[in-house]
PDB file of C-alpha atoms in Angstrom:
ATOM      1  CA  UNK A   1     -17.819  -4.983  18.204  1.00 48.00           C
ATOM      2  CA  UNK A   2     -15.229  -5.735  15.509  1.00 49.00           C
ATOM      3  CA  UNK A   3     -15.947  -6.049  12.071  1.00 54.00           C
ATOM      4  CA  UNK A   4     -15.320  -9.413  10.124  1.00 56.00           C
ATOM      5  CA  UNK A   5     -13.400  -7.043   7.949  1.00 56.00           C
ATOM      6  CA  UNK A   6     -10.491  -6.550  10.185  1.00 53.00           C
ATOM      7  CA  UNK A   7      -9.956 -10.247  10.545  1.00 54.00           C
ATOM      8  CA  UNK A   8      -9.428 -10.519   7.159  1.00 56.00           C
ATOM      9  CA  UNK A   9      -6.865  -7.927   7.423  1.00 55.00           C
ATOM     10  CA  UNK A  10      -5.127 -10.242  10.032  1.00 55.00           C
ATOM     11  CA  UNK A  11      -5.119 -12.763   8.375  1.00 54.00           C
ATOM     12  CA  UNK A  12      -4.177 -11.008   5.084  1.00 53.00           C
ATOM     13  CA  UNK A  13      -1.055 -10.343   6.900  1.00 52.00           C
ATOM     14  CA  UNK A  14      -0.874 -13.898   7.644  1.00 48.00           C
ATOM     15  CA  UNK A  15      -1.272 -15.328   4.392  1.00 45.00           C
ATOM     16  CA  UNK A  16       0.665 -12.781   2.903  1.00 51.00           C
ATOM     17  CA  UNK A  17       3.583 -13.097   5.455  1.00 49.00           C
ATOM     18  CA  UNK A  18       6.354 -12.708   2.615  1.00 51.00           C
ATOM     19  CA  UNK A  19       4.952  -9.503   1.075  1.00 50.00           C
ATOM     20  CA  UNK A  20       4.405  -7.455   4.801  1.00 48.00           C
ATOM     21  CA  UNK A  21       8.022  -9.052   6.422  1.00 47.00           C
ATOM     22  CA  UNK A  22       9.485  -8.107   3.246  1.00 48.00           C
ATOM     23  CA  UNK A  23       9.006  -4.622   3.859  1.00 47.00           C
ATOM     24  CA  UNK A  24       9.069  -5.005   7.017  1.00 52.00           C
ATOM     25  CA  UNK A  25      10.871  -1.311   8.535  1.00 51.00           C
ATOM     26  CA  UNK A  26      11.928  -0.131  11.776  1.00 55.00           C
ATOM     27  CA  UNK A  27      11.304   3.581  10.260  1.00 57.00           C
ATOM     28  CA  UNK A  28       9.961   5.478   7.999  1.00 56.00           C
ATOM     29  CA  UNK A  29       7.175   4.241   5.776  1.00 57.00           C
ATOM     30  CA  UNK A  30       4.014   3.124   7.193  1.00 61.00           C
ATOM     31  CA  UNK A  31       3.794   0.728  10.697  1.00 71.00           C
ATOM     32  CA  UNK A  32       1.016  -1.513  11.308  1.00 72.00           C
ATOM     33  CA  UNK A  33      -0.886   0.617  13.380  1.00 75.00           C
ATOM     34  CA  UNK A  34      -0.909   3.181  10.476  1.00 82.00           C
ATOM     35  CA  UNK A  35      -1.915   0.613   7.977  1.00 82.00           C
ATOM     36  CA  UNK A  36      -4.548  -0.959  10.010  1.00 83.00           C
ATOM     37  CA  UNK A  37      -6.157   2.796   9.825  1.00 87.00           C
ATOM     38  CA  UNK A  38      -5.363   2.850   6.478  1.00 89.00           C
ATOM     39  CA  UNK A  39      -7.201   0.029   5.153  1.00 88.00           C
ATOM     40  CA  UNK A  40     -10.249   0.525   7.275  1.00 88.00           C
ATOM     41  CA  UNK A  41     -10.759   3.971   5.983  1.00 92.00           C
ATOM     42  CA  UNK A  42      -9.719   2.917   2.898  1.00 93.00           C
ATOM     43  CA  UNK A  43     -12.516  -0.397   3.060  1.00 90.00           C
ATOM     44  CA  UNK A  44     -15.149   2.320   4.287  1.00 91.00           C
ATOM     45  CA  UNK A  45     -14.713   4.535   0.776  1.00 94.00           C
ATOM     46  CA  UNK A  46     -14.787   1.956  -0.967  1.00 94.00           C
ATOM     47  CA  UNK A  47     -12.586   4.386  -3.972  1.00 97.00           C
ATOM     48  CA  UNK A  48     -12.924   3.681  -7.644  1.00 97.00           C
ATOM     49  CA  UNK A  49      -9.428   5.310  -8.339  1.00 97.00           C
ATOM     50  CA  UNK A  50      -5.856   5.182  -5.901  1.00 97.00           C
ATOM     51  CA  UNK A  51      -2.885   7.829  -6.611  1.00 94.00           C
ATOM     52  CA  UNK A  52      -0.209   6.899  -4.557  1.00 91.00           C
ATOM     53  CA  UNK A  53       2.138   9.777  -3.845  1.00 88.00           C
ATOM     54  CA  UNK A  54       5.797   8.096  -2.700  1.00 83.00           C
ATOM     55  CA  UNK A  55       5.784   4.277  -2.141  1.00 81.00           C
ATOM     56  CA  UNK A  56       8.953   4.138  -0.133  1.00 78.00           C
ATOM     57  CA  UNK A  57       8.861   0.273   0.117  1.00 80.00           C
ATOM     58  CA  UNK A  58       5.488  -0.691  -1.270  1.00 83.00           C
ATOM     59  CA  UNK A  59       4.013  -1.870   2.016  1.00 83.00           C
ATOM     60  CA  UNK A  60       1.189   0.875   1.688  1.00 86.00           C
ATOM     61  CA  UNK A  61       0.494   0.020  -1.711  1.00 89.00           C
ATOM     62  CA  UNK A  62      -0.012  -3.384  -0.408  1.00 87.00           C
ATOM     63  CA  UNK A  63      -2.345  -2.425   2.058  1.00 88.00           C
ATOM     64  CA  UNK A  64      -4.249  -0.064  -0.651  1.00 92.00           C
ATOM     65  CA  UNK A  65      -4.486  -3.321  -2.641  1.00 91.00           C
ATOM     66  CA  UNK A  66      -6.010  -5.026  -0.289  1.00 88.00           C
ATOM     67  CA  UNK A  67      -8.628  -3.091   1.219  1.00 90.00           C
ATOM     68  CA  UNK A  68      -9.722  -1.721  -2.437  1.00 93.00           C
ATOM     69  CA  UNK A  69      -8.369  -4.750  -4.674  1.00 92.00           C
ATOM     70  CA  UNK A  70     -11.266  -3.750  -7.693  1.00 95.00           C
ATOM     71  CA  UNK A  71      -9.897   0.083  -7.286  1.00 97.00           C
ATOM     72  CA  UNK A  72      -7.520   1.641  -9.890  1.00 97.00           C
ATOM     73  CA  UNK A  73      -4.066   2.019  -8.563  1.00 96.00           C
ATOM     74  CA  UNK A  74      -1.624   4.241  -9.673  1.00 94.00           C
ATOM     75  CA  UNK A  75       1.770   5.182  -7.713  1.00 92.00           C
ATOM     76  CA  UNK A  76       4.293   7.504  -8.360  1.00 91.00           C
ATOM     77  CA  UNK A  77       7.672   8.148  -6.517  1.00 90.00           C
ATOM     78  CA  UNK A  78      10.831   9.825  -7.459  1.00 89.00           C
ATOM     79  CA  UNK A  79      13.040   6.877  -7.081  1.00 88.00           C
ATOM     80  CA  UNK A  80      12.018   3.230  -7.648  1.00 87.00           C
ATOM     81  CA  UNK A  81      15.395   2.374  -5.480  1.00 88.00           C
ATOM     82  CA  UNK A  82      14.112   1.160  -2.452  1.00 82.00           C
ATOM     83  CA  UNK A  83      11.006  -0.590  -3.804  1.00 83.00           C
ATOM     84  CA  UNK A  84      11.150  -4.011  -2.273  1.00 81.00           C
ATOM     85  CA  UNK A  85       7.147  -5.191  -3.279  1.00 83.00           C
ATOM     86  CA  UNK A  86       5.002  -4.588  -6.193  1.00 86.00           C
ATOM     87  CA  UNK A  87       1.525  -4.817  -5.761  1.00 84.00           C
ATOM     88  CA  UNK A  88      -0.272  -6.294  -8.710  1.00 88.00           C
ATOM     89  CA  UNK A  89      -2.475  -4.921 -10.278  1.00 91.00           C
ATOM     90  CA  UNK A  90      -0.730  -1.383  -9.306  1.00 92.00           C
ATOM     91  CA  UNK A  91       0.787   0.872 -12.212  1.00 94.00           C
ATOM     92  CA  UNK A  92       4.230   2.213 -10.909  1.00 91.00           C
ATOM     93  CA  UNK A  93       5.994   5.473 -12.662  1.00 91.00           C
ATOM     94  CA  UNK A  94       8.697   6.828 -11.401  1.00 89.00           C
ATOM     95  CA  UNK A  95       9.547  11.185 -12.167  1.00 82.00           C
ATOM     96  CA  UNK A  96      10.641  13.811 -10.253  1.00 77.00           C
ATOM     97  CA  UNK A  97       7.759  16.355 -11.323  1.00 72.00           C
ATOM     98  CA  UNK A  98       9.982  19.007  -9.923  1.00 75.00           C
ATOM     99  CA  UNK A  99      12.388  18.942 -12.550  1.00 75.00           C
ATOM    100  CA  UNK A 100      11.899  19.960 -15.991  1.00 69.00           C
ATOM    101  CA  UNK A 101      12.174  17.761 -19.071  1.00 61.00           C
TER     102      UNK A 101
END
């Protein structure tokens, strides 16, 4: 049986055709398949609090945001270069902890 919960995934990434062809990526980053996983783990923890380690193009941020849109989102990367979407409701910083200030 599949849950309701994945159709409104579907059709998430029907409604929001823009935001997922947008980042749409041959490689690299996260594929459907991934993100399908993604958000139904993400749907089943139900999480309070998101730290997002390296957006690449923001398509898992997006699919954060919408399996936990009440969740607090934070997402950090070393580059903000080839961010093509930001979620709302997401707080972006961009530092390369590695180096010293």
């Amino acid at each position: 049986m599949i849950p309701d919960e994945y159709f409104c995934f579907q059709e998430g990434f029907a409604v929001d055709k823009s935001t997922w062809l947008s980042v749409r990526q041959t490689r690299g980053g996260s594929g459907y398949n991934n993100a399908i996983l993604l958000w139904s783990i993400t749907r089943i923890l139900d999480p309070i609090l998101i730290i997002e380690s390296g957006m690449f193009r923001g398509f898992t941020s997006w699919v954060l945001r919408q399996a936990a849109p009440r969740a607090e989102q934070y997402a950090f990367d070393i580059s903000l270069d080839k961010l093509q979407y930001r979620a709302e409701g997401v707080k972006y910083y961009e530092h390369d902890w590695f180096i010293e200030d």
